[in-house]
Short mmCIF file of C-alpha atoms and ligand atoms in Angstrom, two decimals:
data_model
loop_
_atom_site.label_atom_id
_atom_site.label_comp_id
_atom_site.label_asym_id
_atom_site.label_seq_id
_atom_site.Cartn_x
_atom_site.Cartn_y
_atom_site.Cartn_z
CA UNK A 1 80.82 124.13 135.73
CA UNK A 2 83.59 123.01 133.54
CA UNK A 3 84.24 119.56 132.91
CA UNK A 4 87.14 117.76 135.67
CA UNK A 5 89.10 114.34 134.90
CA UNK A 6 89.86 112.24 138.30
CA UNK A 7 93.45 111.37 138.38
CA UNK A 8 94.67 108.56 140.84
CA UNK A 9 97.29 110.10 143.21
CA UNK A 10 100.21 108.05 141.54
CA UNK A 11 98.99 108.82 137.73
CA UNK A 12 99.65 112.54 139.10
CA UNK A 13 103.20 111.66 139.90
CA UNK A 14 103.55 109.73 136.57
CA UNK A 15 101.89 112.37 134.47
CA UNK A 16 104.11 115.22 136.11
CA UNK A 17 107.24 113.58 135.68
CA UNK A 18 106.97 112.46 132.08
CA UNK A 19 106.07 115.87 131.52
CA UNK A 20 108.95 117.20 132.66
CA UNK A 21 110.91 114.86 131.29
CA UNK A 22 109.55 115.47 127.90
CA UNK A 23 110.59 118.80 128.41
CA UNK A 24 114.04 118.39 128.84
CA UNK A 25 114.38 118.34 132.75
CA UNK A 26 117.55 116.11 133.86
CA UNK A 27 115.76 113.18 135.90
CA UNK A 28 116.38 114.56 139.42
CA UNK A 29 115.29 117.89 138.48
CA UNK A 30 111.86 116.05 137.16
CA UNK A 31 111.59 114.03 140.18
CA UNK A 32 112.01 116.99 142.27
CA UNK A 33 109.74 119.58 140.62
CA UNK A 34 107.45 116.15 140.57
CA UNK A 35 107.67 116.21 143.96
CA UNK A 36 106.32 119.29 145.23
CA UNK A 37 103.78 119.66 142.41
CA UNK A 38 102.18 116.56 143.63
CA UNK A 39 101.92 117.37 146.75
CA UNK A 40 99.88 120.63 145.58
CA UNK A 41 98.12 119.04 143.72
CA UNK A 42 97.02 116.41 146.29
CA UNK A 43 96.52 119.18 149.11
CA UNK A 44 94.27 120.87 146.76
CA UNK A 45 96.51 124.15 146.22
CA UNK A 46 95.80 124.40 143.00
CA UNK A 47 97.46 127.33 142.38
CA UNK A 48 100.74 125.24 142.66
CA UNK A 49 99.65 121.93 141.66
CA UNK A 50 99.64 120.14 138.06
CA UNK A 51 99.18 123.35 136.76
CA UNK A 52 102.66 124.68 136.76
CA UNK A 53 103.92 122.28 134.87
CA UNK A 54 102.59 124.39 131.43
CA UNK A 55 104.93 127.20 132.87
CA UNK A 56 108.23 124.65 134.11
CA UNK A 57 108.36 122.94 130.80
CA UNK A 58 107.34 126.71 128.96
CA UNK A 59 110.58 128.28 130.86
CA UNK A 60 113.07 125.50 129.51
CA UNK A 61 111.64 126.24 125.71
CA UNK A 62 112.61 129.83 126.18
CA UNK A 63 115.89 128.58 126.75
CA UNK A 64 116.28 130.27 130.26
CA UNK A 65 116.37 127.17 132.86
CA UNK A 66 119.20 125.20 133.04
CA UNK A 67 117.27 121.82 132.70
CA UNK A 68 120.51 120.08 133.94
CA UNK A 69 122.43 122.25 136.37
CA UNK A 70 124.01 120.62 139.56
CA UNK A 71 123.37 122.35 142.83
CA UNK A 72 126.16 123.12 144.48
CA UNK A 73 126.04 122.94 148.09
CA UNK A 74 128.85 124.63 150.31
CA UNK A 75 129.28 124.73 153.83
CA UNK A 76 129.84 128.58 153.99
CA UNK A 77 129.67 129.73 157.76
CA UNK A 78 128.98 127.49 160.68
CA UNK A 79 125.47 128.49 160.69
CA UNK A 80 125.07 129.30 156.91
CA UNK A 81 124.94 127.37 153.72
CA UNK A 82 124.72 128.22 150.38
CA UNK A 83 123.31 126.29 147.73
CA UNK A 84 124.17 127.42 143.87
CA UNK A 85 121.04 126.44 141.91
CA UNK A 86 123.31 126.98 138.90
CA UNK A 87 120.30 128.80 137.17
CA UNK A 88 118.00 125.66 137.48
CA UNK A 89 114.67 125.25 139.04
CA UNK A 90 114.74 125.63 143.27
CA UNK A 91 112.91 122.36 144.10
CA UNK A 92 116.52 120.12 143.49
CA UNK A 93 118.49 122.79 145.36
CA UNK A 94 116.51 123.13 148.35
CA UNK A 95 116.69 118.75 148.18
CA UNK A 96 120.21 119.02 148.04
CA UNK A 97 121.08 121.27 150.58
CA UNK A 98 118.28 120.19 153.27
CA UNK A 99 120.78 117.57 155.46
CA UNK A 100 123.05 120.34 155.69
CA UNK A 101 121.14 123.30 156.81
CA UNK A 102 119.12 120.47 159.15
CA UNK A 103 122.67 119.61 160.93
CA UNK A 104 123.75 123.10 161.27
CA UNK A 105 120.35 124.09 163.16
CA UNK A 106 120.80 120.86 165.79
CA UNK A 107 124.39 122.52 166.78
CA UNK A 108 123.76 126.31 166.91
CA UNK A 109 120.12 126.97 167.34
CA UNK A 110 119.91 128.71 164.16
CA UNK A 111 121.23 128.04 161.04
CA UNK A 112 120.21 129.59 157.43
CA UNK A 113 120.51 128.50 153.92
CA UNK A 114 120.64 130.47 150.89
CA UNK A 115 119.86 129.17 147.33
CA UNK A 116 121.24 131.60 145.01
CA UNK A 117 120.50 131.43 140.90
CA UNK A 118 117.35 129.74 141.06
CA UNK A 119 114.33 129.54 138.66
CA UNK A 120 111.30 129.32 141.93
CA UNK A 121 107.93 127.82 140.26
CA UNK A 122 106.48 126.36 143.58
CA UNK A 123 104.88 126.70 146.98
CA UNK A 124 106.94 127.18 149.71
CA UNK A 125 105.49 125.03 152.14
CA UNK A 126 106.45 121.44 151.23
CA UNK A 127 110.09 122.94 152.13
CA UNK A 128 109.06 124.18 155.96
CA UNK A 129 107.10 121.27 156.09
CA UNK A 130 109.64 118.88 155.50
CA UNK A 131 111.81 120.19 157.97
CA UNK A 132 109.75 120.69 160.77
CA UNK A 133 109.70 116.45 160.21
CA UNK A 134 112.86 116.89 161.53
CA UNK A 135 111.79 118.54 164.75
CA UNK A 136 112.62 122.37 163.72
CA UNK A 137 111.24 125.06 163.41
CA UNK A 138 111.23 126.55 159.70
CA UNK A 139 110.65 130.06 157.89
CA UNK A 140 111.23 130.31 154.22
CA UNK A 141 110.22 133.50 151.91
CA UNK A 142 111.46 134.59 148.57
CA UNK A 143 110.68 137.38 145.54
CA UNK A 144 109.44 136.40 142.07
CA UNK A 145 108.42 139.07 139.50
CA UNK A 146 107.74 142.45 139.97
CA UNK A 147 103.85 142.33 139.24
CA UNK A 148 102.77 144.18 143.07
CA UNK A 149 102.28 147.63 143.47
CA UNK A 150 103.46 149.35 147.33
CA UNK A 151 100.69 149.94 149.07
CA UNK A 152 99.52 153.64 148.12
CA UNK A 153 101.01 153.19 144.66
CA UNK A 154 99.98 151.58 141.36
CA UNK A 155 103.35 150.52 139.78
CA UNK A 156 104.52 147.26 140.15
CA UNK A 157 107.49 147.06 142.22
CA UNK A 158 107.60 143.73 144.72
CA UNK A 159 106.71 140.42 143.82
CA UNK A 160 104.04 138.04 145.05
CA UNK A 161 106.59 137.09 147.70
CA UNK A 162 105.48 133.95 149.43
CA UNK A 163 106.38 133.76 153.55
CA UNK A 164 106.05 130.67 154.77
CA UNK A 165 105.87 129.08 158.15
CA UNK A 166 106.48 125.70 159.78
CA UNK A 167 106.01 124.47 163.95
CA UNK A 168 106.77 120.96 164.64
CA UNK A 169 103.52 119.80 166.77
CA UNK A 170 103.80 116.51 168.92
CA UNK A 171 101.86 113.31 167.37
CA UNK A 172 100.48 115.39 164.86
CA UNK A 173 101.09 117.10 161.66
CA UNK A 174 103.01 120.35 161.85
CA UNK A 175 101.20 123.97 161.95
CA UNK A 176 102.14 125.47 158.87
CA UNK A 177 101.25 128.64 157.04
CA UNK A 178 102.41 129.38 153.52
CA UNK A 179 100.96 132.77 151.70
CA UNK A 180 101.57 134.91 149.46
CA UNK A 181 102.13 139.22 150.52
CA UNK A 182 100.17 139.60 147.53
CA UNK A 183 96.48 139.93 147.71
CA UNK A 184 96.74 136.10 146.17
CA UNK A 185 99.55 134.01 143.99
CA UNK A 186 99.35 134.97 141.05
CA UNK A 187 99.23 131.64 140.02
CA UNK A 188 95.69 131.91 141.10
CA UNK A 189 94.68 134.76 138.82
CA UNK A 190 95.76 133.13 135.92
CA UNK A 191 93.55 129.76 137.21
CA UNK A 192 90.52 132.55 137.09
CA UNK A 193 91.77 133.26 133.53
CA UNK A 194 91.50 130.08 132.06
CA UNK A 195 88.65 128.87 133.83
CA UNK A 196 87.10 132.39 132.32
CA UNK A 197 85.85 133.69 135.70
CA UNK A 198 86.29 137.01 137.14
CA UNK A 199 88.42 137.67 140.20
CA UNK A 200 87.33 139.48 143.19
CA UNK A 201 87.80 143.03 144.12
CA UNK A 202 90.69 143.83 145.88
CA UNK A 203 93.39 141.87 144.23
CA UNK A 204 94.53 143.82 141.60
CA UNK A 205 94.41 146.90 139.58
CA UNK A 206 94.42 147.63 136.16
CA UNK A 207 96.74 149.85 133.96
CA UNK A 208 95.17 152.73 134.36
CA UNK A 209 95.10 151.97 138.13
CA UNK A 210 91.47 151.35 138.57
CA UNK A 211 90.29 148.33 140.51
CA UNK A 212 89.63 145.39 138.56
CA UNK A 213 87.71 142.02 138.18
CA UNK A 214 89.06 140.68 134.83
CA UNK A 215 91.91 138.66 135.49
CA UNK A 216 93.37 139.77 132.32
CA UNK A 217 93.51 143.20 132.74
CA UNK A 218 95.02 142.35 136.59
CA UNK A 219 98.05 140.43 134.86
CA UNK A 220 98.67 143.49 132.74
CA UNK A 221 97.89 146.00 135.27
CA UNK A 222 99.51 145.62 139.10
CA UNK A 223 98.67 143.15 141.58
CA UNK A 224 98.01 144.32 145.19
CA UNK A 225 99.15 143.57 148.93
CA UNK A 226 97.53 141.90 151.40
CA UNK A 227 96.52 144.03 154.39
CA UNK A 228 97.73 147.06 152.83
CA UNK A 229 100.68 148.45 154.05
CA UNK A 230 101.52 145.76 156.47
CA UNK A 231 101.42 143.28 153.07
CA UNK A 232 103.34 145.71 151.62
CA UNK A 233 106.16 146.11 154.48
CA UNK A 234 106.63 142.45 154.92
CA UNK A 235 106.92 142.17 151.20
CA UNK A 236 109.70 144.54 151.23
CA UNK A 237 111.31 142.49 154.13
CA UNK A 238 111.35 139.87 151.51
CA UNK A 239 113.01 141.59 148.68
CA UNK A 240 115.55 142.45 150.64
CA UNK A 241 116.11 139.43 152.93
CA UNK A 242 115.96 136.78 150.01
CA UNK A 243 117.68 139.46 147.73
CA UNK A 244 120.53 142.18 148.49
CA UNK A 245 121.36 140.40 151.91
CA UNK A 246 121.81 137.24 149.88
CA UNK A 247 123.18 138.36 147.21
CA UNK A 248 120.64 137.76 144.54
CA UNK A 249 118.35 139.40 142.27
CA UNK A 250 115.21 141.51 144.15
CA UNK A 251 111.85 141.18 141.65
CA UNK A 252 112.18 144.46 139.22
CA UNK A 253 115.81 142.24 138.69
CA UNK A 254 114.49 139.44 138.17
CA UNK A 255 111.84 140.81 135.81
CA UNK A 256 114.56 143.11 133.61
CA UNK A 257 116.95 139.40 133.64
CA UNK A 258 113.82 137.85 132.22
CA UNK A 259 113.56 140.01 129.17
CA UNK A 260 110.19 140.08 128.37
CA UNK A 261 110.43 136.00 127.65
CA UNK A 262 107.62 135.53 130.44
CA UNK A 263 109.72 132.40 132.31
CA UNK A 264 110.00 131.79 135.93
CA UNK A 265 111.09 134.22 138.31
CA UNK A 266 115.08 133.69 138.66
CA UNK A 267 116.02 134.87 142.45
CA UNK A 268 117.35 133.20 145.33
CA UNK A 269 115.64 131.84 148.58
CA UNK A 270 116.33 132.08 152.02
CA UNK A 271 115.20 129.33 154.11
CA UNK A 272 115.82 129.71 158.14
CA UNK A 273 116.06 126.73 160.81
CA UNK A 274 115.65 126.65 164.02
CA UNK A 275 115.96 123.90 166.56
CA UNK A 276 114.13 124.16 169.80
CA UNK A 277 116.16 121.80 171.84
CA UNK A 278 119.04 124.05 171.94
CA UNK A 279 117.05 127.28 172.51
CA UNK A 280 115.60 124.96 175.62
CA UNK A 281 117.09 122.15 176.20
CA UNK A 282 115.20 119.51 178.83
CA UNK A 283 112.31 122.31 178.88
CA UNK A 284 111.36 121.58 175.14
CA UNK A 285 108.42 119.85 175.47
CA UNK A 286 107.25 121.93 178.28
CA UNK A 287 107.25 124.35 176.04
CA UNK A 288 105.76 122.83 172.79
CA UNK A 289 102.94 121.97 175.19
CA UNK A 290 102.40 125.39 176.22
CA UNK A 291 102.21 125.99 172.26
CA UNK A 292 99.82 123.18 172.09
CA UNK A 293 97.19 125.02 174.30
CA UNK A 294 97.33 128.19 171.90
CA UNK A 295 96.20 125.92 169.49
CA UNK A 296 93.58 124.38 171.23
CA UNK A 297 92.56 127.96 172.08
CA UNK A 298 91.86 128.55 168.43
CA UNK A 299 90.67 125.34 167.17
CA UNK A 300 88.53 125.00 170.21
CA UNK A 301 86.46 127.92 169.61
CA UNK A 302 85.43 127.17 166.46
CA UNK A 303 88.55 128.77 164.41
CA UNK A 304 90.90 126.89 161.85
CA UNK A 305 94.76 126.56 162.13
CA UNK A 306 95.77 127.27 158.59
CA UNK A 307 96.90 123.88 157.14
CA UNK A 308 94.07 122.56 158.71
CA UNK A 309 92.35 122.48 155.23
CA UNK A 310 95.47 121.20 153.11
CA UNK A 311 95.45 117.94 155.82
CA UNK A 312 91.97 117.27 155.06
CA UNK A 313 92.52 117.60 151.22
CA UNK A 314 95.68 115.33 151.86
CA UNK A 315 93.52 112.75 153.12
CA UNK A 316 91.23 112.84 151.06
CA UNK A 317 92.82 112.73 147.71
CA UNK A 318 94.42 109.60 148.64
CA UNK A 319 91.13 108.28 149.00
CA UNK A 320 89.43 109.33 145.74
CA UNK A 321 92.40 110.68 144.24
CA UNK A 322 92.49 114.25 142.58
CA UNK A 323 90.24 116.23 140.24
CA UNK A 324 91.49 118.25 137.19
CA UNK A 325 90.20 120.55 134.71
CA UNK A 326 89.70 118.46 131.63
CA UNK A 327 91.57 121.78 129.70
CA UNK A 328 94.20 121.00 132.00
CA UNK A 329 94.96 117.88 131.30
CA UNK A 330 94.58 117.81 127.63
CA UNK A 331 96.98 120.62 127.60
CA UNK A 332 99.21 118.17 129.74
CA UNK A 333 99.02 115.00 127.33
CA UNK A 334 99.97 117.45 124.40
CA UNK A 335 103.00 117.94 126.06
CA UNK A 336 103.89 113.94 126.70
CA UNK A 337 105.57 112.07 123.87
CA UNK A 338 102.91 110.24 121.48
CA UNK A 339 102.95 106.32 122.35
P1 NDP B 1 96.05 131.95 150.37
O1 NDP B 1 95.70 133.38 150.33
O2 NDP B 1 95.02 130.95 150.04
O3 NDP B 1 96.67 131.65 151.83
C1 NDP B 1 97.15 130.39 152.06
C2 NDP B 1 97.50 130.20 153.52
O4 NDP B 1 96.49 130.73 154.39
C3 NDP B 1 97.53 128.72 153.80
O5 NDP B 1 98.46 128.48 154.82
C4 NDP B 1 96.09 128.45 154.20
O6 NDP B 1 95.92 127.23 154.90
C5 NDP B 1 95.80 129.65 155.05
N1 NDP B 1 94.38 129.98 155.14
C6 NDP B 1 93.55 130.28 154.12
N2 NDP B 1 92.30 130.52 154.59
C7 NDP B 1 92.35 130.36 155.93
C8 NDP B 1 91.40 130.47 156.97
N3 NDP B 1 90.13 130.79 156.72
N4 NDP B 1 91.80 130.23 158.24
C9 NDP B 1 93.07 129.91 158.50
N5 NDP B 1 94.02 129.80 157.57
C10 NDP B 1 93.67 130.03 156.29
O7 NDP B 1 97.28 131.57 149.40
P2 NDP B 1 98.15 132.47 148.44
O8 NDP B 1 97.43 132.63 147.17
O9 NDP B 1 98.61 133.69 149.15
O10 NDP B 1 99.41 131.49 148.23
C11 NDP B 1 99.23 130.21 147.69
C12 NDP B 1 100.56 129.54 147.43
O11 NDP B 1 101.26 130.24 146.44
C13 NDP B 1 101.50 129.43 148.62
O12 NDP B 1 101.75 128.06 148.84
C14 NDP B 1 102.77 130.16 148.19
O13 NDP B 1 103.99 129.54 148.60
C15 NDP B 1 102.64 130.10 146.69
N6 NDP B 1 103.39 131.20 146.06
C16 NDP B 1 104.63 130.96 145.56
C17 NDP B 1 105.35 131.98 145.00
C18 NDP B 1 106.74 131.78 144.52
O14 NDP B 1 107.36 132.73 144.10
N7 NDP B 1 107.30 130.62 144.53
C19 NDP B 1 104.81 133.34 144.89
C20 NDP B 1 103.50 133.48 145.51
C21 NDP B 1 102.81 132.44 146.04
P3 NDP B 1 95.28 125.97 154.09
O15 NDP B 1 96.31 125.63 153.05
O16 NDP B 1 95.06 124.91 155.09
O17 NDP B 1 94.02 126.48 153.46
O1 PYC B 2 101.70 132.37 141.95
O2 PYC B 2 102.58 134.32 142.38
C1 PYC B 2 102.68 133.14 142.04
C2 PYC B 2 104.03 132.59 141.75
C3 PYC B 2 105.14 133.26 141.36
C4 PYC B 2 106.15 132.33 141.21
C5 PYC B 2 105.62 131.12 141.51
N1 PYC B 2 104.34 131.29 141.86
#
């Protein structure tokens, strides 16, 4: 086992934003990377917790980020905005044009926003989840790299391409499902690396194309799809719907834009809203209850809802706040200015 510090939920937040700071993020941009890898941090997805941090502050070395770009927000169609990340990290953006996309949804239904020229380093879910507080209904999903090979082949072609899912429930938190159409994150793969332990079969392939355990020879070789070709149709759905339809790079782009520098993805995002009072009116809540027994059907037999576990980790790291690899977070306070 190896050795874990304890962090107090708030020395998280303080840690990850003098990090960031350090490395040259404009304050909002650090509070709002902060943000999001808190709160993965504190739900226990470590994939997307503290962890990214090495790559955010990495990416603005290499000179690719724009550390202090300005989203711009415009109001583009009446059921469509657009959000220019201006080639800076996605977490600001998606701040920034939130109000916007959560007004357009209350008066048509439906309403999507685009964030275009982003560098994406984070999970998906703090974004559906934070506007299903707002009584909608939320789908996100973008590209990243091109490290996934199509089901049947053994080239890289998609990325990990995260879909992500929000329901508002009554009294309680919202259902919420956030997953990569790769086998895993990537992000996780890498965790397997430095922790030195192998990865299971099934998740990647090496570069000759045979199945592999070492998690180095999966980041050389091609990650796989979940469920096989339905993994690798929705991941397709991805590229294209957070890429040509938006106007922004698809993962094999992204990857040739990134020259071989190994920063963050740079893509865009497409984030959809959807309001259920217009769609029913005075019949909403008969509705959401209706939704409610569905959930009880699942839960009741013995089943999780996924989220269910990330709640549970919520609540508990606010208790006895949050462990850490102790490689982790010397590799953190390397990166902090000497007091
Ligand atoms: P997982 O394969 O662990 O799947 C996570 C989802 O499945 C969660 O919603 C989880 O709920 C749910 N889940 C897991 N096990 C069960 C179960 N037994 N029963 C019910 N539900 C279950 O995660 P991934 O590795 O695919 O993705 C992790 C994160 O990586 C995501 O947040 C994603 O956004 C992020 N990511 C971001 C990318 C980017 O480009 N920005 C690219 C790829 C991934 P719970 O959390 O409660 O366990
Ligand atoms: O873990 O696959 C991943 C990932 C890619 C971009 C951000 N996270």
């Amino acid at each position: 086992m190896s050795e874990e510090v304890t962090l107090p939920l708030d020395e998280v937040m303080r840690v990850s934003i003098d990090v960031l700071k350090a490395g040259g993020l404009s304050d909002d941009h650090a509070h709002a990377m902060a943000e999001v890898v808190y709160a993965g941090q504190r739900d226990e997805c470590h994939s997307h917790g503290m962890y990214r941090l090495l790559g955010c502050v990495r990416s603005v070395k290499e000179g690719k980020v724009n550390p202090n770009a300005v989203p711009d927000v415009v109001d583009h169609a009446p059921a469509v905005v657009r959000v220019d990340a201006h080639f800076g990290f996605s977490p600001l953006a998606f701040e920034r044009g939130k109000p916007l996309l959560v007004e357009k949804a209350r008066r048509t239904g439906l309403a999507a926003m685009a964030i275009n020229n982003c560098y994406h380093f984070s999970a998906l879910w703090p974004e559906v989840e934070a506007i299903s507080a707002d009584g909608l209904v939320a789908l996100a999903m973008t590209p990243s790299h091109s490290w996934v090979a199509p089901a049947g082949g053994t080239k890289p072609v998609f990325g990990t391409n995260p879909i992500a899912f929000a329901w508002p429930r009554p009294d309680r938190p919202p259902f919420v499902f956030d997953f990569a159409t790769s086998a895993i994150a990537r992000g996780e793969i890498e965790l397997h690396r430095r922790a030195g332990k192998p990865i299971p079969t099934g998740w990647a392939i090496d570069i000759e194309g045979d199945p592999t355990n070492d998690p180095t020879a999966a980041l050389t070789g091609a990650m796989l799809t979940f469920g096989g070709h339905k993994g690798s149709a929705l991941s397709a759905m991805i590229e294209l719907m957070a890429g040509p339809l938006i106007g922004d790079m698809m993962s094999a782009e992204s990857m040739a834009f990134d020259e071989g520098v190994g920063a963050a993805p740079c893509h865009g995002e497409l984030i959809l809203a959807f309001d259920p009072k217009v769609f029913l009116g005075v019949d909403a809540p008969q509705h959401a209850a209706r939704a409610e027994t569905m959930f009880d059907a699942i839960v009741g037999q013995g089943a999780r809802l996924p989220s269910q576990r990330r709640y549970e980790a919520r609540e508990r790291s606010k208790i006895n706040g949050v462990r850490v690899p102790k490689a982790l977070y010397d590799d953190l306070q390397a990166l902090l200015p000497c007091r």
